[in-house]
PDB file of C-alpha atoms and ligand atoms in Angstrom:
ATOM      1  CA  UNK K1231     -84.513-132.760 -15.776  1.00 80.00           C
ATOM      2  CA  UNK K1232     -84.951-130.367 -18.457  1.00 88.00           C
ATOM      3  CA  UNK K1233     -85.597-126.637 -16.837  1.00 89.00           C
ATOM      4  CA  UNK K1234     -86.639-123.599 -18.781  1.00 87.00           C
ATOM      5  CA  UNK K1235     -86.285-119.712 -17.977  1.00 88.00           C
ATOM      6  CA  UNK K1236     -89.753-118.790 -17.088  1.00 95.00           C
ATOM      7  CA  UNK K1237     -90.983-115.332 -19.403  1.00 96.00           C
ATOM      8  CA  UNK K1238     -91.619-112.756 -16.591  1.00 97.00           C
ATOM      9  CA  UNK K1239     -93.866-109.237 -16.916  1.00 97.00           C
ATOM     10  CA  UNK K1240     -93.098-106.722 -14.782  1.00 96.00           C
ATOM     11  CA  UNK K1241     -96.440-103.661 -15.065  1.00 96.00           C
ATOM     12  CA  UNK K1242     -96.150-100.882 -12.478  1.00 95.00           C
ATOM     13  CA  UNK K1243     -99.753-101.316 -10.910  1.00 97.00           C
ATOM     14  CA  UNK K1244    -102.304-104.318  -9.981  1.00 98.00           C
ATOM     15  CA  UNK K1245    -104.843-102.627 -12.607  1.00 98.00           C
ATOM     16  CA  UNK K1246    -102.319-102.785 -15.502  1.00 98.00           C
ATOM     17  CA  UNK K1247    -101.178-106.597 -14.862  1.00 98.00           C
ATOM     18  CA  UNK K1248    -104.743-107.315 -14.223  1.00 98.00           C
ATOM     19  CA  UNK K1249    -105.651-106.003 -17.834  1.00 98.00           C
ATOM     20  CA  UNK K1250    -102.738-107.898 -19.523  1.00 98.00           C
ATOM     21  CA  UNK K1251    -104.019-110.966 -17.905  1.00 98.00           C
ATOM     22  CA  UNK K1252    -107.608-110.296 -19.544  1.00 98.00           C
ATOM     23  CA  UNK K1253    -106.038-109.418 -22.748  1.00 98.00           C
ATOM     24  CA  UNK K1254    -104.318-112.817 -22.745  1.00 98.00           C
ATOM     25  CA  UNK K1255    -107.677-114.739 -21.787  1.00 98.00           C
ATOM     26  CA  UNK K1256    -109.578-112.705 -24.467  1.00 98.00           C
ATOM     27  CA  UNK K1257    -106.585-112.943 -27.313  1.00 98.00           C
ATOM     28  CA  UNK K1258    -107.091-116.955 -26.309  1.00 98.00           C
ATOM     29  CA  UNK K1259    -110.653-116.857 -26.897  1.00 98.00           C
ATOM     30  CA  UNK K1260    -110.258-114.349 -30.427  1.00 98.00           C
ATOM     31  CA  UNK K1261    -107.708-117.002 -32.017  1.00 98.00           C
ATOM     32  CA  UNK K1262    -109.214-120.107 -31.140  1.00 98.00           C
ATOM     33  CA  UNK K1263    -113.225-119.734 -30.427  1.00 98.00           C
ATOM     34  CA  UNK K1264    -113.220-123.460 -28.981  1.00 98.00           C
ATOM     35  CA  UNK K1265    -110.517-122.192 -26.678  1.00 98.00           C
ATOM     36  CA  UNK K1266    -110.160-124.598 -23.132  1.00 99.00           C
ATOM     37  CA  UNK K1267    -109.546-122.580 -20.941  1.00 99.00           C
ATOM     38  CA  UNK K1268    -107.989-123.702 -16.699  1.00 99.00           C
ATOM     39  CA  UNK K1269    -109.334-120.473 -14.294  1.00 99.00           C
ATOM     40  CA  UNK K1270    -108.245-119.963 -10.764  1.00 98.00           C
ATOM     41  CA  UNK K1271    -110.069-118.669  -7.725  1.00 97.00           C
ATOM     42  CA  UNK K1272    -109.155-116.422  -5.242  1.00 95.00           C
ATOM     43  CA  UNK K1273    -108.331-112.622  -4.697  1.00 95.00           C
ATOM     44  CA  UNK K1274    -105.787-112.031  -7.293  1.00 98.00           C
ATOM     45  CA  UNK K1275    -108.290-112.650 -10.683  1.00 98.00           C
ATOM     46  CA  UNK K1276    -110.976-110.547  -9.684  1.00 98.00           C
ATOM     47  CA  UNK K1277    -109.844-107.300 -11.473  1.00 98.00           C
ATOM     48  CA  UNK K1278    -108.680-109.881 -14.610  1.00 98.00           C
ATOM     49  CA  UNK K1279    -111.942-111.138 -14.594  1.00 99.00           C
ATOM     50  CA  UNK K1280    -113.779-107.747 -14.526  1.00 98.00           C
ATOM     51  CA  UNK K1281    -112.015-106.570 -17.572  1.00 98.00           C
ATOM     52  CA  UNK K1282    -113.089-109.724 -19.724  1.00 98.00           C
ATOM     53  CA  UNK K1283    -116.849-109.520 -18.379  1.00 98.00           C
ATOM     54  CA  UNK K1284    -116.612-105.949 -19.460  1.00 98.00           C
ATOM     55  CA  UNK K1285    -114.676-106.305 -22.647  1.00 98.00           C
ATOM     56  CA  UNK K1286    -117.592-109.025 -23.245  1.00 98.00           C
ATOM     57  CA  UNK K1287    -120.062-106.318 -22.465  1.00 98.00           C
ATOM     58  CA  UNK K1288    -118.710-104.123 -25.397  1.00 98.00           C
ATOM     59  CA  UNK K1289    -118.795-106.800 -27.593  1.00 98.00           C
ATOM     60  CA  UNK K1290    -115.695-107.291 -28.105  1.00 98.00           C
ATOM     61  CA  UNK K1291    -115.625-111.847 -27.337  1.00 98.00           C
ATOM     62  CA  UNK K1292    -117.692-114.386 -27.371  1.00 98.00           C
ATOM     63  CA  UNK K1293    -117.625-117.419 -24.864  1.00 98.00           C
ATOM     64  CA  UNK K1294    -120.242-119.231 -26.861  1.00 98.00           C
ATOM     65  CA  UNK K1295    -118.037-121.995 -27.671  1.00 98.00           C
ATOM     66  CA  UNK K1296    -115.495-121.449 -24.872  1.00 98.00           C
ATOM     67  CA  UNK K1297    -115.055-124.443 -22.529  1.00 98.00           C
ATOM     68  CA  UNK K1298    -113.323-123.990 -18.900  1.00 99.00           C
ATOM     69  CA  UNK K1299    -111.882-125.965 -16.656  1.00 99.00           C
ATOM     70  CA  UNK K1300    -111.428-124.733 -12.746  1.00 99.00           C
ATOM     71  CA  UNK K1301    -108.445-125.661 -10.359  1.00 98.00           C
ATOM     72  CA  UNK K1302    -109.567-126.342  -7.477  1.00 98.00           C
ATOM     73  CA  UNK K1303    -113.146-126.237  -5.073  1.00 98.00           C
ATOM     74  CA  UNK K1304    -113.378-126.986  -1.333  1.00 97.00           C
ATOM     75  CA  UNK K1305    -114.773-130.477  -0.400  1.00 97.00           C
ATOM     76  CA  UNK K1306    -118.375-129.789   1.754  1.00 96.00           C
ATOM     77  CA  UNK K1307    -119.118-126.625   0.540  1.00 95.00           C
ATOM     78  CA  UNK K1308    -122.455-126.659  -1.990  1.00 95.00           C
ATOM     79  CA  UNK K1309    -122.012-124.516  -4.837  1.00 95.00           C
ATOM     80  CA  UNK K1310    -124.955-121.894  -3.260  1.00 96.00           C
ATOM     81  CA  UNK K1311    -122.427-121.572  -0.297  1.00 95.00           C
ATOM     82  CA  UNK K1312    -120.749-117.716  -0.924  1.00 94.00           C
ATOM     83  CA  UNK K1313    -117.167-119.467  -0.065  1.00 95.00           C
ATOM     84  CA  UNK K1314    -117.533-122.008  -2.474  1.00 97.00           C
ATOM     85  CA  UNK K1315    -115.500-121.647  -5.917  1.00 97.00           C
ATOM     86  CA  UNK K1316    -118.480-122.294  -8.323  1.00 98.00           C
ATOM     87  CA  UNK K1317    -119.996-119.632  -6.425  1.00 98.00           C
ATOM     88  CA  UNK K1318    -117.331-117.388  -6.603  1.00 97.00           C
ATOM     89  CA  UNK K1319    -117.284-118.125 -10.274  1.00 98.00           C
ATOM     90  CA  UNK K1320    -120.401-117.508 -11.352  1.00 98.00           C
ATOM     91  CA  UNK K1321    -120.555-114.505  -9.701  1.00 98.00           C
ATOM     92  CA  UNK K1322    -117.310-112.956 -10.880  1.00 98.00           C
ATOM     93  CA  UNK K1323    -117.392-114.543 -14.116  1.00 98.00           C
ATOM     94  CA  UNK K1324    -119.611-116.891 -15.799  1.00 98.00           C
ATOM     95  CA  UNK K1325    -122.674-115.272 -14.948  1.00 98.00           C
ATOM     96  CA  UNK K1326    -122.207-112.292 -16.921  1.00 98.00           C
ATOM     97  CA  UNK K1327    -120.708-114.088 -20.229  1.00 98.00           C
ATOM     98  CA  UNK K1328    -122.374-115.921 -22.584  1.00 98.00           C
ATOM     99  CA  UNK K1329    -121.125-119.411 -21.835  1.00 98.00           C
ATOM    100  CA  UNK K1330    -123.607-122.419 -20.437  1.00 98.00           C
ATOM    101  CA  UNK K1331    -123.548-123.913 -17.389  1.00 98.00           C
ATOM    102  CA  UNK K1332    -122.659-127.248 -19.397  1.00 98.00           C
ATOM    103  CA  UNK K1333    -119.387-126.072 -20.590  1.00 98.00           C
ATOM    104  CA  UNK K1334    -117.494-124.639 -17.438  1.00 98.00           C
ATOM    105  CA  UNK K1335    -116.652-127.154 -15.034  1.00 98.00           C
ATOM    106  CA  UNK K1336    -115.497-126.935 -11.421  1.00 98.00           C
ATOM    107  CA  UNK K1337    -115.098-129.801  -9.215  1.00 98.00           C
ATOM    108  CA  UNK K1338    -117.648-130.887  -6.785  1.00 98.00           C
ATOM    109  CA  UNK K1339    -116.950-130.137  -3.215  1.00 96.00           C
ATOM    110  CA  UNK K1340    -120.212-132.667  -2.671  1.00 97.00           C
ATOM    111  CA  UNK K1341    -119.516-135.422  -5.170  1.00 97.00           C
ATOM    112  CA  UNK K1342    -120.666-138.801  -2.978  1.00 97.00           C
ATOM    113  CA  UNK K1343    -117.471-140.432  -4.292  1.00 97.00           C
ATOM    114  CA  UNK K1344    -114.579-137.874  -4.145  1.00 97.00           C
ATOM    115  CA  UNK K1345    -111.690-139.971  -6.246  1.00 97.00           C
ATOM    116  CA  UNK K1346    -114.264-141.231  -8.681  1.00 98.00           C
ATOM    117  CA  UNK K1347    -115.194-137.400  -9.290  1.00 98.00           C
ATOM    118  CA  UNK K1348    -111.375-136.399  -9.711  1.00 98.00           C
ATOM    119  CA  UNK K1349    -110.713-139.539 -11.904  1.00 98.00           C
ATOM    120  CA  UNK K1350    -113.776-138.365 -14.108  1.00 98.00           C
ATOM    121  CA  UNK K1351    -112.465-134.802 -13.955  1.00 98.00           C
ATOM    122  CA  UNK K1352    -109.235-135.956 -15.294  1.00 98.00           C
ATOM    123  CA  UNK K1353    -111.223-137.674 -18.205  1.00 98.00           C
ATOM    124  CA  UNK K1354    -112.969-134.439 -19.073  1.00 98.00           C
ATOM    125  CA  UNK K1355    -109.574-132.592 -19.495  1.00 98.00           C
ATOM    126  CA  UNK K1356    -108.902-135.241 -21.452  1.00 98.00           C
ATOM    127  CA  UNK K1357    -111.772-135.784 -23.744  1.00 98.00           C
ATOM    128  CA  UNK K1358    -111.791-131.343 -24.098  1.00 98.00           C
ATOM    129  CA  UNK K1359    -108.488-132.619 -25.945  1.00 98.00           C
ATOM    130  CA  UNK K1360    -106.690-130.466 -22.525  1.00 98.00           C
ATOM    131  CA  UNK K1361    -106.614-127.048 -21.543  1.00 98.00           C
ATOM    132  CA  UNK K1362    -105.357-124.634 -23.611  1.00 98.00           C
ATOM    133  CA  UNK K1363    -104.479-121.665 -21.439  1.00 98.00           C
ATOM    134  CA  UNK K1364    -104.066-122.443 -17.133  1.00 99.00           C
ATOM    135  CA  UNK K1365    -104.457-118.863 -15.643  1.00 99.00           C
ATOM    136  CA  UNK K1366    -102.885-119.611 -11.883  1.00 99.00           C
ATOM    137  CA  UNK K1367    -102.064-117.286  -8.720  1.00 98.00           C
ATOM    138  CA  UNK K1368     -99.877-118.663  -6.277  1.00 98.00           C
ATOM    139  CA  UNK K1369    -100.132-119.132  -2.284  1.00 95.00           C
ATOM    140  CA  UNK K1370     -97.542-117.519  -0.035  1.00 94.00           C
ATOM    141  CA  UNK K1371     -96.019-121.010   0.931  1.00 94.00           C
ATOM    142  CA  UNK K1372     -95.662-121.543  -3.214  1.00 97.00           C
ATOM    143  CA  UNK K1373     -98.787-123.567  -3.264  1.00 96.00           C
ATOM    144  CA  UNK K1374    -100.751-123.647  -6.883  1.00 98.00           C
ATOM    145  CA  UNK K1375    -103.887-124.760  -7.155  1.00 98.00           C
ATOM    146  CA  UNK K1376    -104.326-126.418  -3.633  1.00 96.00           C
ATOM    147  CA  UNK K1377    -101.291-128.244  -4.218  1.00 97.00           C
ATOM    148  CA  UNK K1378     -99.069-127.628  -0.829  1.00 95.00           C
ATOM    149  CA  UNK K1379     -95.463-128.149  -0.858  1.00 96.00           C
ATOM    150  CA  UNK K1380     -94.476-131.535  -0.543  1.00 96.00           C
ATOM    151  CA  UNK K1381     -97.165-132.562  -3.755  1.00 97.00           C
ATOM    152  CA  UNK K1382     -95.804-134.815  -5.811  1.00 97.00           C
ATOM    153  CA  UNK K1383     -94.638-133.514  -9.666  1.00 97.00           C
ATOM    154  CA  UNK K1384     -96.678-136.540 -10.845  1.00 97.00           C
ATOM    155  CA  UNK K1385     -99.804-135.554  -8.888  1.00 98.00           C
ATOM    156  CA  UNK K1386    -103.587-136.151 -10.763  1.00 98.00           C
ATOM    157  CA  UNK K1387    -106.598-134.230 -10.106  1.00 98.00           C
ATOM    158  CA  UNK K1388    -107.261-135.870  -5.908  1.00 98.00           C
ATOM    159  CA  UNK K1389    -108.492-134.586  -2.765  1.00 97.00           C
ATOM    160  CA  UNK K1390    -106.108-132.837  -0.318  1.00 97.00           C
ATOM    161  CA  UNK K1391    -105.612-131.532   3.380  1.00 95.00           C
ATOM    162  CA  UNK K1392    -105.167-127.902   3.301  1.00 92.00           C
ATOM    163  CA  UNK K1393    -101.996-126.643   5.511  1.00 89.00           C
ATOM    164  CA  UNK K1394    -102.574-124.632   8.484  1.00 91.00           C
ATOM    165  CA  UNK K1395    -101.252-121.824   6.635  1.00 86.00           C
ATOM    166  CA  UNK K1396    -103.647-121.544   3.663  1.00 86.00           C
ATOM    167  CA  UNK K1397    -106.677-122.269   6.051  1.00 92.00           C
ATOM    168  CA  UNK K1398    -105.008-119.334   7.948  1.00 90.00           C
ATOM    169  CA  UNK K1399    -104.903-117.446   4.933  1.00 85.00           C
ATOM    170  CA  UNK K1400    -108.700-118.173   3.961  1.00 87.00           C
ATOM    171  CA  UNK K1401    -110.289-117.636   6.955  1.00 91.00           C
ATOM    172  CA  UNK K1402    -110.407-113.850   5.981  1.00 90.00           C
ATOM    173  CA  UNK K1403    -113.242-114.932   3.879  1.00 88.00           C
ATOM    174  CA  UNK K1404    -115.188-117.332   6.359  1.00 91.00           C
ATOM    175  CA  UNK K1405    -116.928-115.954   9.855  1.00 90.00           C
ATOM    176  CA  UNK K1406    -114.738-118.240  11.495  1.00 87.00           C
ATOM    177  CA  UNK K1407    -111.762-120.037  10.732  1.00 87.00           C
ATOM    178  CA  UNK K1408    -113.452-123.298  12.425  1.00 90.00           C
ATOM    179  CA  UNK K1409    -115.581-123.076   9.414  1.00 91.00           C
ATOM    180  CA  UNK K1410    -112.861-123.153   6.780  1.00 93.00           C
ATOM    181  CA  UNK K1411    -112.860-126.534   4.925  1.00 96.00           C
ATOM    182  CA  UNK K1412    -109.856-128.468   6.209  1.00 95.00           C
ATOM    183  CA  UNK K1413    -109.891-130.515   2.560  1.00 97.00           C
ATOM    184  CA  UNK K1414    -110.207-129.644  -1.299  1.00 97.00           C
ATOM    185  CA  UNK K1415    -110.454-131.250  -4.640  1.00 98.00           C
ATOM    186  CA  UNK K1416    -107.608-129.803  -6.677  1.00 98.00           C
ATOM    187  CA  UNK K1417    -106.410-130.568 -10.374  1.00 98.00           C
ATOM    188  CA  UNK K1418    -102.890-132.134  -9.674  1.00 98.00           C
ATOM    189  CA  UNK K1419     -99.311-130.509 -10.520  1.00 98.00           C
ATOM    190  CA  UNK K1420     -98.909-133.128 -13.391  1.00 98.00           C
ATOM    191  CA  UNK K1421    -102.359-132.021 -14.690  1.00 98.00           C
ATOM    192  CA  UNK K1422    -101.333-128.630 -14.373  1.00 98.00           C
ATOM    193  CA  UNK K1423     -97.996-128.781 -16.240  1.00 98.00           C
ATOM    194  CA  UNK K1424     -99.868-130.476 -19.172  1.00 98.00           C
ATOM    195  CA  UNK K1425    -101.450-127.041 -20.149  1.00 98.00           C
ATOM    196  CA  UNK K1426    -100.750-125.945 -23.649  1.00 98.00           C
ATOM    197  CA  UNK K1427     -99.590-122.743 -21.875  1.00 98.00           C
ATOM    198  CA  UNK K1428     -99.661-121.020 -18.422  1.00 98.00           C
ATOM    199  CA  UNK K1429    -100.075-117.515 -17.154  1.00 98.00           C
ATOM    200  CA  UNK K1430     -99.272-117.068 -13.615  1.00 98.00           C
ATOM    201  CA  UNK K1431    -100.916-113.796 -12.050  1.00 98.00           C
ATOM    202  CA  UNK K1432     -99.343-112.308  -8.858  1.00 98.00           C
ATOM    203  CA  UNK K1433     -99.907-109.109  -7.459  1.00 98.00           C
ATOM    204  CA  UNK K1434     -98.473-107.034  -4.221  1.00 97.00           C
ATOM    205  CA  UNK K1435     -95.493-107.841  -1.461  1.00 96.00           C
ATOM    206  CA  UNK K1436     -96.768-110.714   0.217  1.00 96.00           C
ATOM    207  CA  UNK K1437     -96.328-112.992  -2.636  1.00 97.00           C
ATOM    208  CA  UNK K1438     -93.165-111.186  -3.537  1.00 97.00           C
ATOM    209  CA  UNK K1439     -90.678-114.315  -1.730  1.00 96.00           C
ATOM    210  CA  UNK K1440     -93.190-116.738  -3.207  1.00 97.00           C
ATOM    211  CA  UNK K1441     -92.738-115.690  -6.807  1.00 97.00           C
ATOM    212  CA  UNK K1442     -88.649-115.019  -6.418  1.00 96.00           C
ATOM    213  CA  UNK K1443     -88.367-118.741  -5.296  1.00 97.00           C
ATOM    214  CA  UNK K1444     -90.605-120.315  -7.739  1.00 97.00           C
ATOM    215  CA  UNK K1445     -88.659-118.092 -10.801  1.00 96.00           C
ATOM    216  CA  UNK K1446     -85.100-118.599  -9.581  1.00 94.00           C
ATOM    217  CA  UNK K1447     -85.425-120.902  -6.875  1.00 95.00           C
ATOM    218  CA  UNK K1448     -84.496-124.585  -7.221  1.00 97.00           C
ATOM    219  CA  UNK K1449     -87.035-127.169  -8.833  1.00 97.00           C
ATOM    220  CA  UNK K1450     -88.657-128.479  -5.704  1.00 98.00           C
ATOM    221  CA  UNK K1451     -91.519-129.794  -4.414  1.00 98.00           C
ATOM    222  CA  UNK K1452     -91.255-128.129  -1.256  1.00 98.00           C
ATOM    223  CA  UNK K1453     -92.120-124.815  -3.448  1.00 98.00           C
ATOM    224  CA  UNK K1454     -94.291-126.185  -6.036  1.00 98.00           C
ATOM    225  CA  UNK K1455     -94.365-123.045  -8.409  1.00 98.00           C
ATOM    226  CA  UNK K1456     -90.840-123.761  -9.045  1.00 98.00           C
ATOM    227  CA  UNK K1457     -92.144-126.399 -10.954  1.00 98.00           C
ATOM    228  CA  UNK K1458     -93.377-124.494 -13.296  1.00 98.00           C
ATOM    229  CA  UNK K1459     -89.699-124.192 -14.454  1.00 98.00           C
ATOM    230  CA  UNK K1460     -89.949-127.391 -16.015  1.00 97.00           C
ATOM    231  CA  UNK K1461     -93.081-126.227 -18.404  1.00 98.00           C
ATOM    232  CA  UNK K1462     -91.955-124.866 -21.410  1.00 97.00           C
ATOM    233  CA  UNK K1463     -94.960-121.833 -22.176  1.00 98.00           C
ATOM    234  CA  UNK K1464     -95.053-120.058 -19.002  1.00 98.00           C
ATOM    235  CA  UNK K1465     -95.489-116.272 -18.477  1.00 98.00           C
ATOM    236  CA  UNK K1466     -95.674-114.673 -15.141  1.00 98.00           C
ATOM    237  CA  UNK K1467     -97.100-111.216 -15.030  1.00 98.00           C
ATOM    238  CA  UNK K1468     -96.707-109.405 -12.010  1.00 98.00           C
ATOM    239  CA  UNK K1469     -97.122-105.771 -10.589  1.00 97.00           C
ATOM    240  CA  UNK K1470     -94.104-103.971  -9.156  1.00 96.00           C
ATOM    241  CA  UNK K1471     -94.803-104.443  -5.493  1.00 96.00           C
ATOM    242  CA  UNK K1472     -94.263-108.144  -6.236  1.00 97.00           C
ATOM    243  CA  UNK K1473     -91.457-107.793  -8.498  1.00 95.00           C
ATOM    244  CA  UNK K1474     -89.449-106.324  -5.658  1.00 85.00           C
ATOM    245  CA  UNK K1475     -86.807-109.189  -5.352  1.00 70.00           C
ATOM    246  CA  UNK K1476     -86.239-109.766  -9.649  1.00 75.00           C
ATOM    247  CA  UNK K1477     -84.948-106.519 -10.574  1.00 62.00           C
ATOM    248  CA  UNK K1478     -81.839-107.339  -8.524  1.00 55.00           C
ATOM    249  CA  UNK K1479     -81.659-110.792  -9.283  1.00 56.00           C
ATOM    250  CA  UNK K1480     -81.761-110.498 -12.980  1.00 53.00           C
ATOM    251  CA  UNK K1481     -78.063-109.333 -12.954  1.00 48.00           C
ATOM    252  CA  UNK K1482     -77.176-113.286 -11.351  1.00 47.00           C
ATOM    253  CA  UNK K1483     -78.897-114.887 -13.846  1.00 42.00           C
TER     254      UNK K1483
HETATM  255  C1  F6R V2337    -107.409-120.703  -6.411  1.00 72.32           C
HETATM  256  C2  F6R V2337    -106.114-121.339  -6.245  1.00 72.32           C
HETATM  257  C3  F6R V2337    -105.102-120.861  -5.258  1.00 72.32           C
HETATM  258  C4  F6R V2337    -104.884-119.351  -5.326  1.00 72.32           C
HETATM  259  C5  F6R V2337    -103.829-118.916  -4.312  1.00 72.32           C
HETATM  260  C6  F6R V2337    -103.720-117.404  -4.246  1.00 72.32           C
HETATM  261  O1  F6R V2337    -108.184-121.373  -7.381  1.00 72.32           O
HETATM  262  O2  F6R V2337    -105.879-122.290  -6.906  1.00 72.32           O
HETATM  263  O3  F6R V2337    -103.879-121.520  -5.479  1.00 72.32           O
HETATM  264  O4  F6R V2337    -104.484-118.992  -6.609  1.00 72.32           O
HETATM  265  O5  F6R V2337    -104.143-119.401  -3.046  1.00 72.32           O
HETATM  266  O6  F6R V2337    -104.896-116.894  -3.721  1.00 72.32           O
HETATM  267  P1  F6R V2337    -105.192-115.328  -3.712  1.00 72.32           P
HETATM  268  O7  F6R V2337    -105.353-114.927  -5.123  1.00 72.32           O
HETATM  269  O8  F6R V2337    -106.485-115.184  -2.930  1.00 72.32           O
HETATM  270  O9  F6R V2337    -104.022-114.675  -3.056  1.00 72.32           O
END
């Protein structure tokens, strides 16, 4: 198994890594105006997301011909629910750009046949000629996208049980955590690693063990950000609070 030294960016703050995340979305979209782009949900892009809506606002890119592809989306949820991740996109992204409906595509948490919509899915990475740039963040237990430890490196775009610990994790956004989804549609690892390139986002302490195992950790699927070692194009930008183990380690390596 061929492994590679993942690049890793160290900025003091969550604002400053949040900006070089939007700079690499929007340096994407200035080089190739076609660009295909993989966005993830959750927490950690929000500030990333804010820059490019106002860097948009300036004038400064254009989405017009900018397809995107989204990880993952709860299964039940209909896109007008708050907690659902075409919700969350539209309202922290696509709404304020100038890209249509038609072109960004998230999976369907309500699709009547759930592995003919992720088979489908797969084809539309496919036909987009695949995804450019994969912007990720990573779960606590390693997860990316909603794929938990123990996902297979092979794994396709498929439906999944979410671990106690990530439904843990999410309830902070639900009234209850009875009413977090217990399953999700999420691209697989194996569609993941066949990004043209992949920026991994994580910000603060908590995530700090997460991203130390899955940069110097070994290749597992029990951690499956450490598979990310085995892409050749990946960057992860962090702030300091979560680069707290890597300054030490750095001498081993
Ligand atoms: C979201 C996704 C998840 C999150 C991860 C971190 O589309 O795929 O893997 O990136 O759970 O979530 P936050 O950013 O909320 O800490």
């Amino acid at each position: 198994m061929k492994t590679h030294s993942i690049e890793t960016i160290v900025h003091p703050g969550p604002a400053d890594a949040s900006r070089d995340v939007a700079n690499r979305l929007i340096a994407e979209v200035h080089a190739r105006p076609n660009a295909v782009l993989g966005l993830a949900t959750g927490g950690t892009p929000v500030e990333a997301y804010r820059q490019v809506v106002e860097a948009h606002r300036r004038g400064e890119v254009d989405f017009g011909e900018v397809r995107t592809f989204n990880l993952d989306e709860y299964v039940g949820l209909a896109e007008e629910h708050p907690q659902s991740f075409r919700y969350f996109m539209q309202e922290q992204l696509f709404d304020h750009l100038n890209i249509k409906r038609e072109r960004t595509q998230v999976p369907d948490g309500l699709a009547a046949d759930i592995d003919e919509h992720c088979a489908s899915y797969e084809t539309k990475i496919r036909d987009a000629d695949g995804i450019d740039l994969q912007l990720l963040g990573i779960g606590h237990n390693g997860h990316i996208a909603f794929n938990e430890p123990g996902s297979s490196l092979e794994s396709r775009t498929r439906s999944v049980t979410l671990t106690a610990e990530t439904i843990e994790k999410n309830a902070r956004f639900f009234d209850s955590p009875h009413d977090v989804p217990r399953f999700a549609i999420t691209m697989g690892i194996g569609t993941i690693l066949e990004a043209r390139r992949i920026v991994l986002l994580a910000l603060g302490e908590a995530k700090a063990d997460a991203v130390e195992k899955a940069l110097y950790g070994p290749v597992t699927e029990s951690h499956p950000a450490s598979l990310l070692q085995m892409h050749p194009d990946v960057t992860f930008v962090l702030d300091a609070a979560c680069a707290r183990g890597i300054d030490q380690l750095a001498g081993r390596s």
